[in-house]
Amino acid sequence: MKLKIIFALFLSAIISSCNLLNDSPDQIFQVIGLNANKIPRSFEQVFKELRQHKANGNLQVPTADNKSMRPGTCVESIKYWYGNTFKEDIKKIKKLKVEEEAKPIVKAALDLFEYADEIQKTDFVIIAKMIDEGKSDKEIDTASRKLDDTKGILLDKKYESVMKLLLPYADKNGVEYKTF
C-alpha cells in the first residue's frame, strides 16, 4: 500500500513538473498571437471597403434559414461578418491553462480582445448605419478617422502590450514565428 502511495506521489510530481497540465507555449502563441492578426489596423480602411462592397452590390448576409445568402445592409453585414469575430478567441483565451509566467500575457490578451470586440459591437454598427443612411463619404471618413484616432490608438497600445509580453515568452520557449 505504501508503495502505491509513493508511486502515485512520484507520478503526480513528474506530471506537474513537466507542465503536462498546462498548454504549451506554442499553443499559447497560436491562440493569442495569431488571432491578434484579425484586429484591423485601420478602421477607415474597413469602412472604405464596406462602402465599395455596397456600391458593387456585394453585401451578403444569410437568409433566415441559413441555407443561402441574400443582399444585406451595411449594419446587417457588420453584425454578421464582424459581430462574432472575437467571441471564440476570447473563449479560447479564457480556457488556456498556463503557468505563472504566462498569466500576464493571458490577462493582456483578454483586455485586447474584449476591447476589440466592444469596438466592433458598438462603433462599427454606428458607422455602418451612417453608410446605410446615405451620409456623405466625408462624414463617414471623418467618423472612421476619429475612431482610428481615439479607440484605434488605445487598441494599438493594447496590441503592443500583448506583443511585448508574448514575443519574448515565445523566444524564451523556442516557439518559431515570423514577423512582418
mmCIF file with all atom_site columns, C-alpha atoms in Angstrom:
data_model
loop_
_atom_site.group_PDB
_atom_site.id
_atom_site.type_symbol
_atom_site.label_atom_id
_atom_site.label_alt_id
_atom_site.label_comp_id
_atom_site.label_asym_id
_atom_site.label_entity_id
_atom_site.label_seq_id
_atom_site.pdbx_PDB_ins_code
_atom_site.Cartn_x
_atom_site.Cartn_y
_atom_site.Cartn_z
_atom_site.occupancy
_atom_site.B_iso_or_equiv
_atom_site.pdbx_formal_charge
_atom_site.auth_seq_id
_atom_site.auth_comp_id
_atom_site.auth_asym_id
_atom_site.auth_atom_id
_atom_site.pdbx_PDB_model_num
ATOM 1   C CA . MET A 1 1   ? 0.000   0.000  0.000   1.00 0.00 ? 1   MET A CA 1
ATOM 2   C CA . LYS A 1 2   ? 2.829   2.410  0.867   1.00 0.00 ? 2   LYS A CA 1
ATOM 3   C CA . LEU A 1 3   ? 4.477   1.610  -2.446  1.00 0.00 ? 3   LEU A CA 1
ATOM 4   C CA . LYS A 1 4   ? 1.298   2.581  -4.339  1.00 0.00 ? 4   LYS A CA 1
ATOM 5   C CA . ILE A 1 5   ? 1.065   5.894  -2.471  1.00 0.00 ? 5   ILE A CA 1
ATOM 6   C CA . ILE A 1 6   ? 4.732   6.689  -3.089  1.00 0.00 ? 6   ILE A CA 1
ATOM 7   C CA . PHE A 1 7   ? 4.329   5.789  -6.770  1.00 0.00 ? 7   PHE A CA 1
ATOM 8   C CA . ALA A 1 8   ? 1.218   7.990  -7.074  1.00 0.00 ? 8   ALA A CA 1
ATOM 9   C CA . LEU A 1 9   ? 3.024   10.937 -5.438  1.00 0.00 ? 9   LEU A CA 1
ATOM 10  C CA . PHE A 1 10  ? 6.058   10.383 -7.649  1.00 0.00 ? 10  PHE A CA 1
ATOM 11  C CA . LEU A 1 11  ? 3.886   10.262 -10.770 1.00 0.00 ? 11  LEU A CA 1
ATOM 12  C CA . SER A 1 12  ? 1.974   13.435 -9.836  1.00 0.00 ? 12  SER A CA 1
ATOM 13  C CA . ALA A 1 13  ? 5.278   15.246 -9.168  1.00 0.00 ? 13  ALA A CA 1
ATOM 14  C CA . ILE A 1 14  ? 6.562   14.269 -12.606 1.00 0.00 ? 14  ILE A CA 1
ATOM 15  C CA . ILE A 1 15  ? 3.364   15.371 -14.329 1.00 0.00 ? 15  ILE A CA 1
ATOM 16  C CA . SER A 1 16  ? 3.281   18.756 -12.609 1.00 0.00 ? 16  SER A CA 1
ATOM 17  C CA . SER A 1 17  ? 6.987   19.389 -13.117 1.00 0.00 ? 17  SER A CA 1
ATOM 18  C CA . CYS A 1 18  ? 6.710   18.606 -16.837 1.00 0.00 ? 18  CYS A CA 1
ATOM 19  C CA . ASN A 1 19  ? 3.856   21.099 -17.288 1.00 0.00 ? 19  ASN A CA 1
ATOM 20  C CA . LEU A 1 20  ? 1.671   18.391 -18.791 1.00 0.00 ? 20  LEU A CA 1
ATOM 21  C CA . LEU A 1 21  ? -1.354  20.042 -17.232 1.00 0.00 ? 21  LEU A CA 1
ATOM 22  C CA . ASN A 1 22  ? -0.706  23.400 -18.934 1.00 0.00 ? 22  ASN A CA 1
ATOM 23  C CA . ASP A 1 23  ? -0.999  24.430 -22.542 1.00 0.00 ? 23  ASP A CA 1
ATOM 24  C CA . SER A 1 24  ? 2.322   24.618 -24.345 1.00 0.00 ? 24  SER A CA 1
ATOM 25  C CA . PRO A 1 25  ? 3.974   27.945 -25.188 1.00 0.00 ? 25  PRO A CA 1
ATOM 26  C CA . ASP A 1 26  ? 3.261   27.155 -28.846 1.00 0.00 ? 26  ASP A CA 1
ATOM 27  C CA . GLN A 1 27  ? -0.459  26.715 -28.106 1.00 0.00 ? 27  GLN A CA 1
ATOM 28  C CA . ILE A 1 28  ? -0.500  29.981 -26.166 1.00 0.00 ? 28  ILE A CA 1
ATOM 29  C CA . PHE A 1 29  ? 1.203   31.738 -29.064 1.00 0.00 ? 29  PHE A CA 1
ATOM 30  C CA . GLN A 1 30  ? -1.232  30.218 -31.576 1.00 0.00 ? 30  GLN A CA 1
ATOM 31  C CA . VAL A 1 31  ? -4.332  31.252 -29.633 1.00 0.00 ? 31  VAL A CA 1
ATOM 32  C CA . ILE A 1 32  ? -3.166  34.757 -28.780 1.00 0.00 ? 32  ILE A CA 1
ATOM 33  C CA . GLY A 1 33  ? -0.558  35.832 -31.299 1.00 0.00 ? 33  GLY A CA 1
ATOM 34  C CA . LEU A 1 34  ? -2.052  34.510 -34.493 1.00 0.00 ? 34  LEU A CA 1
ATOM 35  C CA . ASN A 1 35  ? -5.619  35.514 -33.667 1.00 0.00 ? 35  ASN A CA 1
ATOM 36  C CA . ALA A 1 36  ? -4.461  39.055 -32.890 1.00 0.00 ? 36  ALA A CA 1
ATOM 37  C CA . ASN A 1 37  ? -3.862  39.393 -36.633 1.00 0.00 ? 37  ASN A CA 1
ATOM 38  C CA . LYS A 1 38  ? -7.656  39.695 -37.054 1.00 0.00 ? 38  LYS A CA 1
ATOM 39  C CA . ILE A 1 39  ? -7.612  43.083 -35.371 1.00 0.00 ? 39  ILE A CA 1
ATOM 40  C CA . PRO A 1 40  ? -7.942  45.816 -38.000 1.00 0.00 ? 40  PRO A CA 1
ATOM 41  C CA . ARG A 1 41  ? -5.060  48.245 -38.305 1.00 0.00 ? 41  ARG A CA 1
ATOM 42  C CA . SER A 1 42  ? -7.216  50.938 -39.932 1.00 0.00 ? 42  SER A CA 1
ATOM 43  C CA . PHE A 1 43  ? -10.896 51.407 -39.272 1.00 0.00 ? 43  PHE A CA 1
ATOM 44  C CA . GLU A 1 44  ? -11.003 53.975 -42.057 1.00 0.00 ? 44  GLU A CA 1
ATOM 45  C CA . GLN A 1 45  ? -9.914  51.256 -44.500 1.00 0.00 ? 45  GLN A CA 1
ATOM 46  C CA . VAL A 1 46  ? -12.553 48.836 -43.186 1.00 0.00 ? 46  VAL A CA 1
ATOM 47  C CA . PHE A 1 47  ? -15.311 51.334 -43.941 1.00 0.00 ? 47  PHE A CA 1
ATOM 48  C CA . LYS A 1 48  ? -13.912 52.292 -47.344 1.00 0.00 ? 48  LYS A CA 1
ATOM 49  C CA . GLU A 1 49  ? -14.035 48.603 -48.257 1.00 0.00 ? 49  GLU A CA 1
ATOM 50  C CA . LEU A 1 50  ? -17.557 48.291 -46.837 1.00 0.00 ? 50  LEU A CA 1
ATOM 51  C CA . ARG A 1 51  ? -18.737 51.229 -48.967 1.00 0.00 ? 51  ARG A CA 1
ATOM 52  C CA . GLN A 1 52  ? -17.110 49.646 -52.011 1.00 0.00 ? 52  GLN A CA 1
ATOM 53  C CA . HIS A 1 53  ? -18.873 46.324 -51.365 1.00 0.00 ? 53  HIS A CA 1
ATOM 54  C CA . LYS A 1 54  ? -22.183 48.182 -51.024 1.00 0.00 ? 54  LYS A CA 1
ATOM 55  C CA . ALA A 1 55  ? -21.575 50.110 -54.249 1.00 0.00 ? 55  ALA A CA 1
ATOM 56  C CA . ASN A 1 56  ? -20.776 46.839 -56.053 1.00 0.00 ? 56  ASN A CA 1
ATOM 57  C CA . GLY A 1 57  ? -23.849 45.117 -54.601 1.00 0.00 ? 57  GLY A CA 1
ATOM 58  C CA . ASN A 1 58  ? -21.681 42.551 -52.792 1.00 0.00 ? 58  ASN A CA 1
ATOM 59  C CA . LEU A 1 59  ? -23.067 42.873 -49.263 1.00 0.00 ? 59  LEU A CA 1
ATOM 60  C CA . GLN A 1 60  ? -24.435 39.444 -48.372 1.00 0.00 ? 60  GLN A CA 1
ATOM 61  C CA . VAL A 1 61  ? -25.932 38.003 -45.203 1.00 0.00 ? 61  VAL A CA 1
ATOM 62  C CA . PRO A 1 62  ? -27.539 34.611 -44.556 1.00 0.00 ? 62  PRO A CA 1
ATOM 63  C CA . THR A 1 63  ? -31.253 34.092 -45.084 1.00 0.00 ? 63  THR A CA 1
ATOM 64  C CA . ALA A 1 64  ? -33.422 33.315 -42.062 1.00 0.00 ? 64  ALA A CA 1
ATOM 65  C CA . ASP A 1 65  ? -32.975 29.576 -42.620 1.00 0.00 ? 65  ASP A CA 1
ATOM 66  C CA . ASN A 1 66  ? -29.167 29.958 -43.038 1.00 0.00 ? 66  ASN A CA 1
ATOM 67  C CA . LYS A 1 67  ? -29.335 27.946 -46.269 1.00 0.00 ? 67  LYS A CA 1
ATOM 68  C CA . SER A 1 68  ? -28.386 30.715 -48.669 1.00 0.00 ? 68  SER A CA 1
ATOM 69  C CA . MET A 1 69  ? -27.234 34.306 -48.808 1.00 0.00 ? 69  MET A CA 1
ATOM 70  C CA . ARG A 1 70  ? -29.266 37.414 -49.565 1.00 0.00 ? 70  ARG A CA 1
ATOM 71  C CA . PRO A 1 71  ? -28.387 41.071 -50.115 1.00 0.00 ? 71  PRO A CA 1
ATOM 72  C CA . GLY A 1 72  ? -27.910 42.894 -46.823 1.00 0.00 ? 72  GLY A CA 1
ATOM 73  C CA . THR A 1 73  ? -27.498 46.359 -45.407 1.00 0.00 ? 73  THR A CA 1
ATOM 74  C CA . CYS A 1 74  ? -24.201 47.592 -44.035 1.00 0.00 ? 74  CYS A CA 1
ATOM 75  C CA . VAL A 1 75  ? -25.454 47.191 -40.462 1.00 0.00 ? 75  VAL A CA 1
ATOM 76  C CA . GLU A 1 76  ? -26.569 43.608 -41.149 1.00 0.00 ? 76  GLU A CA 1
ATOM 77  C CA . SER A 1 77  ? -23.244 42.856 -42.808 1.00 0.00 ? 77  SER A CA 1
ATOM 78  C CA . ILE A 1 78  ? -21.223 44.335 -39.946 1.00 0.00 ? 78  ILE A CA 1
ATOM 79  C CA . LYS A 1 79  ? -23.238 42.381 -37.394 1.00 0.00 ? 79  LYS A CA 1
ATOM 80  C CA . TYR A 1 80  ? -22.880 39.158 -39.386 1.00 0.00 ? 80  TYR A CA 1
ATOM 81  C CA . TRP A 1 81  ? -19.257 39.420 -40.523 1.00 0.00 ? 81  TRP A CA 1
ATOM 82  C CA . TYR A 1 82  ? -17.794 41.200 -37.501 1.00 0.00 ? 82  TYR A CA 1
ATOM 83  C CA . GLY A 1 83  ? -20.289 40.504 -34.710 1.00 0.00 ? 83  GLY A CA 1
ATOM 84  C CA . ASN A 1 84  ? -18.642 37.317 -33.523 1.00 0.00 ? 84  ASN A CA 1
ATOM 85  C CA . THR A 1 85  ? -15.103 37.854 -34.750 1.00 0.00 ? 85  THR A CA 1
ATOM 86  C CA . PHE A 1 86  ? -13.557 37.700 -31.298 1.00 0.00 ? 86  PHE A CA 1
ATOM 87  C CA . LYS A 1 87  ? -16.111 35.651 -29.323 1.00 0.00 ? 87  LYS A CA 1
ATOM 88  C CA . GLU A 1 88  ? -14.396 32.312 -29.983 1.00 0.00 ? 88  GLU A CA 1
ATOM 89  C CA . ASP A 1 89  ? -10.949 33.827 -29.469 1.00 0.00 ? 89  ASP A CA 1
ATOM 90  C CA . ILE A 1 90  ? -11.990 35.184 -26.072 1.00 0.00 ? 90  ILE A CA 1
ATOM 91  C CA . LYS A 1 91  ? -13.384 31.776 -25.094 1.00 0.00 ? 91  LYS A CA 1
ATOM 92  C CA . LYS A 1 92  ? -10.165 30.050 -26.192 1.00 0.00 ? 92  LYS A CA 1
ATOM 93  C CA . ILE A 1 93  ? -8.010  32.529 -24.277 1.00 0.00 ? 93  ILE A CA 1
ATOM 94  C CA . LYS A 1 94  ? -10.097 32.045 -21.136 1.00 0.00 ? 94  LYS A CA 1
ATOM 95  C CA . LYS A 1 95  ? -9.717  28.250 -21.458 1.00 0.00 ? 95  LYS A CA 1
ATOM 96  C CA . LEU A 1 96  ? -5.921  28.392 -21.670 1.00 0.00 ? 96  LEU A CA 1
ATOM 97  C CA . LYS A 1 97  ? -4.194  26.617 -18.823 1.00 0.00 ? 97  LYS A CA 1
ATOM 98  C CA . VAL A 1 98  ? -0.944  28.455 -18.275 1.00 0.00 ? 98  VAL A CA 1
ATOM 99  C CA . GLU A 1 99  ? 1.934   28.543 -15.851 1.00 0.00 ? 99  GLU A CA 1
ATOM 100 C CA . GLU A 1 100 ? 2.550   31.628 -13.741 1.00 0.00 ? 100 GLU A CA 1
ATOM 101 C CA . GLU A 1 101 ? 4.916   33.150 -16.305 1.00 0.00 ? 101 GLU A CA 1
ATOM 102 C CA . ALA A 1 102 ? 2.193   33.320 -18.990 1.00 0.00 ? 102 ALA A CA 1
ATOM 103 C CA . LYS A 1 103 ? -0.612  34.710 -16.809 1.00 0.00 ? 103 LYS A CA 1
ATOM 104 C CA . PRO A 1 104 ? 0.214   38.375 -17.591 1.00 0.00 ? 104 PRO A CA 1
ATOM 105 C CA . ILE A 1 105 ? 0.104   37.520 -21.309 1.00 0.00 ? 105 ILE A CA 1
ATOM 106 C CA . VAL A 1 106 ? -3.355  35.999 -20.955 1.00 0.00 ? 106 VAL A CA 1
ATOM 107 C CA . LYS A 1 107 ? -4.578  38.976 -18.926 1.00 0.00 ? 107 LYS A CA 1
ATOM 108 C CA . ALA A 1 108 ? -3.283  41.476 -21.511 1.00 0.00 ? 108 ALA A CA 1
ATOM 109 C CA . ALA A 1 109 ? -4.709  39.389 -24.367 1.00 0.00 ? 109 ALA A CA 1
ATOM 110 C CA . LEU A 1 110 ? -8.167  39.301 -22.799 1.00 0.00 ? 110 LEU A CA 1
ATOM 111 C CA . ASP A 1 111 ? -8.035  43.061 -22.366 1.00 0.00 ? 111 ASP A CA 1
ATOM 112 C CA . LEU A 1 112 ? -7.084  43.475 -26.045 1.00 0.00 ? 112 LEU A CA 1
ATOM 113 C CA . PHE A 1 113 ? -9.644  41.081 -27.497 1.00 0.00 ? 113 PHE A CA 1
ATOM 114 C CA . GLU A 1 114 ? -12.503 42.283 -25.291 1.00 0.00 ? 114 GLU A CA 1
ATOM 115 C CA . TYR A 1 115 ? -11.765 45.891 -26.277 1.00 0.00 ? 115 TYR A CA 1
ATOM 116 C CA . ALA A 1 116 ? -11.652 44.986 -29.991 1.00 0.00 ? 116 ALA A CA 1
ATOM 117 C CA . ASP A 1 117 ? -14.930 43.096 -29.582 1.00 0.00 ? 117 ASP A CA 1
ATOM 118 C CA . GLU A 1 118 ? -16.582 46.093 -27.934 1.00 0.00 ? 118 GLU A CA 1
ATOM 119 C CA . ILE A 1 119 ? -15.479 48.396 -30.779 1.00 0.00 ? 119 ILE A CA 1
ATOM 120 C CA . GLN A 1 120 ? -16.919 46.044 -33.361 1.00 0.00 ? 120 GLN A CA 1
ATOM 121 C CA . LYS A 1 121 ? -20.208 45.629 -31.480 1.00 0.00 ? 121 LYS A CA 1
ATOM 122 C CA . THR A 1 122 ? -20.779 49.347 -30.961 1.00 0.00 ? 122 THR A CA 1
ATOM 123 C CA . ASP A 1 123 ? -18.693 51.706 -33.082 1.00 0.00 ? 123 ASP A CA 1
ATOM 124 C CA . PHE A 1 124 ? -18.731 49.588 -36.247 1.00 0.00 ? 124 PHE A CA 1
ATOM 125 C CA . VAL A 1 125 ? -22.547 49.500 -36.162 1.00 0.00 ? 125 VAL A CA 1
ATOM 126 C CA . ILE A 1 126 ? -22.753 53.284 -35.757 1.00 0.00 ? 126 ILE A CA 1
ATOM 127 C CA . ILE A 1 127 ? -20.589 53.937 -38.810 1.00 0.00 ? 127 ILE A CA 1
ATOM 128 C CA . ALA A 1 128 ? -22.291 51.190 -40.847 1.00 0.00 ? 128 ALA A CA 1
ATOM 129 C CA . LYS A 1 129 ? -25.627 52.869 -40.089 1.00 0.00 ? 129 LYS A CA 1
ATOM 130 C CA . MET A 1 130 ? -24.219 56.133 -41.442 1.00 0.00 ? 130 MET A CA 1
ATOM 131 C CA . ILE A 1 131 ? -23.439 54.353 -44.719 1.00 0.00 ? 131 ILE A CA 1
ATOM 132 C CA . ASP A 1 132 ? -26.950 52.836 -44.865 1.00 0.00 ? 132 ASP A CA 1
ATOM 133 C CA . GLU A 1 133 ? -28.464 56.269 -44.230 1.00 0.00 ? 133 GLU A CA 1
ATOM 134 C CA . GLY A 1 134 ? -26.561 57.710 -47.191 1.00 0.00 ? 134 GLY A CA 1
ATOM 135 C CA . LYS A 1 135 ? -24.256 60.021 -45.250 1.00 0.00 ? 135 LYS A CA 1
ATOM 136 C CA . SER A 1 136 ? -21.514 61.581 -47.345 1.00 0.00 ? 136 SER A CA 1
ATOM 137 C CA . ASP A 1 137 ? -18.135 59.921 -47.827 1.00 0.00 ? 137 ASP A CA 1
ATOM 138 C CA . LYS A 1 138 ? -16.618 62.877 -45.996 1.00 0.00 ? 138 LYS A CA 1
ATOM 139 C CA . GLU A 1 139 ? -18.840 62.318 -42.925 1.00 0.00 ? 139 GLU A CA 1
ATOM 140 C CA . ILE A 1 140 ? -18.108 58.588 -42.904 1.00 0.00 ? 140 ILE A CA 1
ATOM 141 C CA . ASP A 1 141 ? -14.366 59.131 -43.386 1.00 0.00 ? 141 ASP A CA 1
ATOM 142 C CA . THR A 1 142 ? -14.380 61.678 -40.565 1.00 0.00 ? 142 THR A CA 1
ATOM 143 C CA . ALA A 1 143 ? -16.191 59.269 -38.219 1.00 0.00 ? 143 ALA A CA 1
ATOM 144 C CA . SER A 1 144 ? -13.912 56.343 -39.070 1.00 0.00 ? 144 SER A CA 1
ATOM 145 C CA . ARG A 1 145 ? -10.794 58.529 -38.818 1.00 0.00 ? 145 ARG A CA 1
ATOM 146 C CA . LYS A 1 146 ? -12.000 59.733 -35.403 1.00 0.00 ? 146 LYS A CA 1
ATOM 147 C CA . LEU A 1 147 ? -12.410 56.089 -34.364 1.00 0.00 ? 147 LEU A CA 1
ATOM 148 C CA . ASP A 1 148 ? -8.843  55.408 -35.562 1.00 0.00 ? 148 ASP A CA 1
ATOM 149 C CA . ASP A 1 149 ? -7.541  58.453 -33.694 1.00 0.00 ? 149 ASP A CA 1
ATOM 150 C CA . THR A 1 150 ? -9.230  57.584 -30.398 1.00 0.00 ? 150 THR A CA 1
ATOM 151 C CA . LYS A 1 151 ? -10.104 53.957 -29.795 1.00 0.00 ? 151 LYS A CA 1
ATOM 152 C CA . GLY A 1 152 ? -7.763  52.808 -32.557 1.00 0.00 ? 152 GLY A CA 1
ATOM 153 C CA . ILE A 1 153 ? -4.791  54.354 -30.766 1.00 0.00 ? 153 ILE A CA 1
ATOM 154 C CA . LEU A 1 154 ? -5.746  52.647 -27.500 1.00 0.00 ? 154 LEU A CA 1
ATOM 155 C CA . LEU A 1 155 ? -6.302  49.370 -29.352 1.00 0.00 ? 155 LEU A CA 1
ATOM 156 C CA . ASP A 1 156 ? -2.802  49.664 -30.868 1.00 0.00 ? 156 ASP A CA 1
ATOM 157 C CA . LYS A 1 157 ? -1.342  50.244 -27.395 1.00 0.00 ? 157 LYS A CA 1
ATOM 158 C CA . LYS A 1 158 ? -3.119  47.177 -26.055 1.00 0.00 ? 158 LYS A CA 1
ATOM 159 C CA . TYR A 1 159 ? -1.827  45.157 -29.017 1.00 0.00 ? 159 TYR A CA 1
ATOM 160 C CA . GLU A 1 160 ? 1.733   46.370 -28.395 1.00 0.00 ? 160 GLU A CA 1
ATOM 161 C CA . SER A 1 161 ? 1.425   45.459 -24.710 1.00 0.00 ? 161 SER A CA 1
ATOM 162 C CA . VAL A 1 162 ? 0.447   41.919 -25.623 1.00 0.00 ? 162 VAL A CA 1
ATOM 163 C CA . MET A 1 163 ? 3.289   41.558 -28.120 1.00 0.00 ? 163 MET A CA 1
ATOM 164 C CA . LYS A 1 164 ? 5.856   42.961 -25.659 1.00 0.00 ? 164 LYS A CA 1
ATOM 165 C CA . LEU A 1 165 ? 4.941   40.079 -23.371 1.00 0.00 ? 165 LEU A CA 1
ATOM 166 C CA . LEU A 1 166 ? 4.193   37.363 -25.914 1.00 0.00 ? 166 LEU A CA 1
ATOM 167 C CA . LEU A 1 167 ? 7.210   37.607 -28.230 1.00 0.00 ? 167 LEU A CA 1
ATOM 168 C CA . PRO A 1 168 ? 9.888   37.362 -25.510 1.00 0.00 ? 168 PRO A CA 1
ATOM 169 C CA . TYR A 1 169 ? 7.907   34.486 -23.973 1.00 0.00 ? 169 TYR A CA 1
ATOM 170 C CA . ALA A 1 170 ? 7.818   32.742 -27.362 1.00 0.00 ? 170 ALA A CA 1
ATOM 171 C CA . ASP A 1 171 ? 11.553  33.342 -27.886 1.00 0.00 ? 171 ASP A CA 1
ATOM 172 C CA . LYS A 1 172 ? 12.412  32.038 -24.427 1.00 0.00 ? 172 LYS A CA 1
ATOM 173 C CA . ASN A 1 173 ? 10.351  28.877 -25.041 1.00 0.00 ? 173 ASN A CA 1
ATOM 174 C CA . GLY A 1 174 ? 11.572  28.147 -28.565 1.00 0.00 ? 174 GLY A CA 1
ATOM 175 C CA . VAL A 1 175 ? 8.338   28.997 -30.376 1.00 0.00 ? 175 VAL A CA 1
ATOM 176 C CA . GLU A 1 176 ? 9.029   29.648 -34.044 1.00 0.00 ? 176 GLU A CA 1
ATOM 177 C CA . TYR A 1 177 ? 7.184   32.553 -35.665 1.00 0.00 ? 177 TYR A CA 1
ATOM 178 C CA . LYS A 1 178 ? 7.605   35.186 -38.345 1.00 0.00 ? 178 LYS A CA 1
ATOM 179 C CA . THR A 1 179 ? 7.003   38.899 -38.020 1.00 0.00 ? 179 THR A CA 1
ATOM 180 C CA . PHE A 1 180 ? 6.124   41.148 -40.914 1.00 0.00 ? 180 PHE A CA 1
#
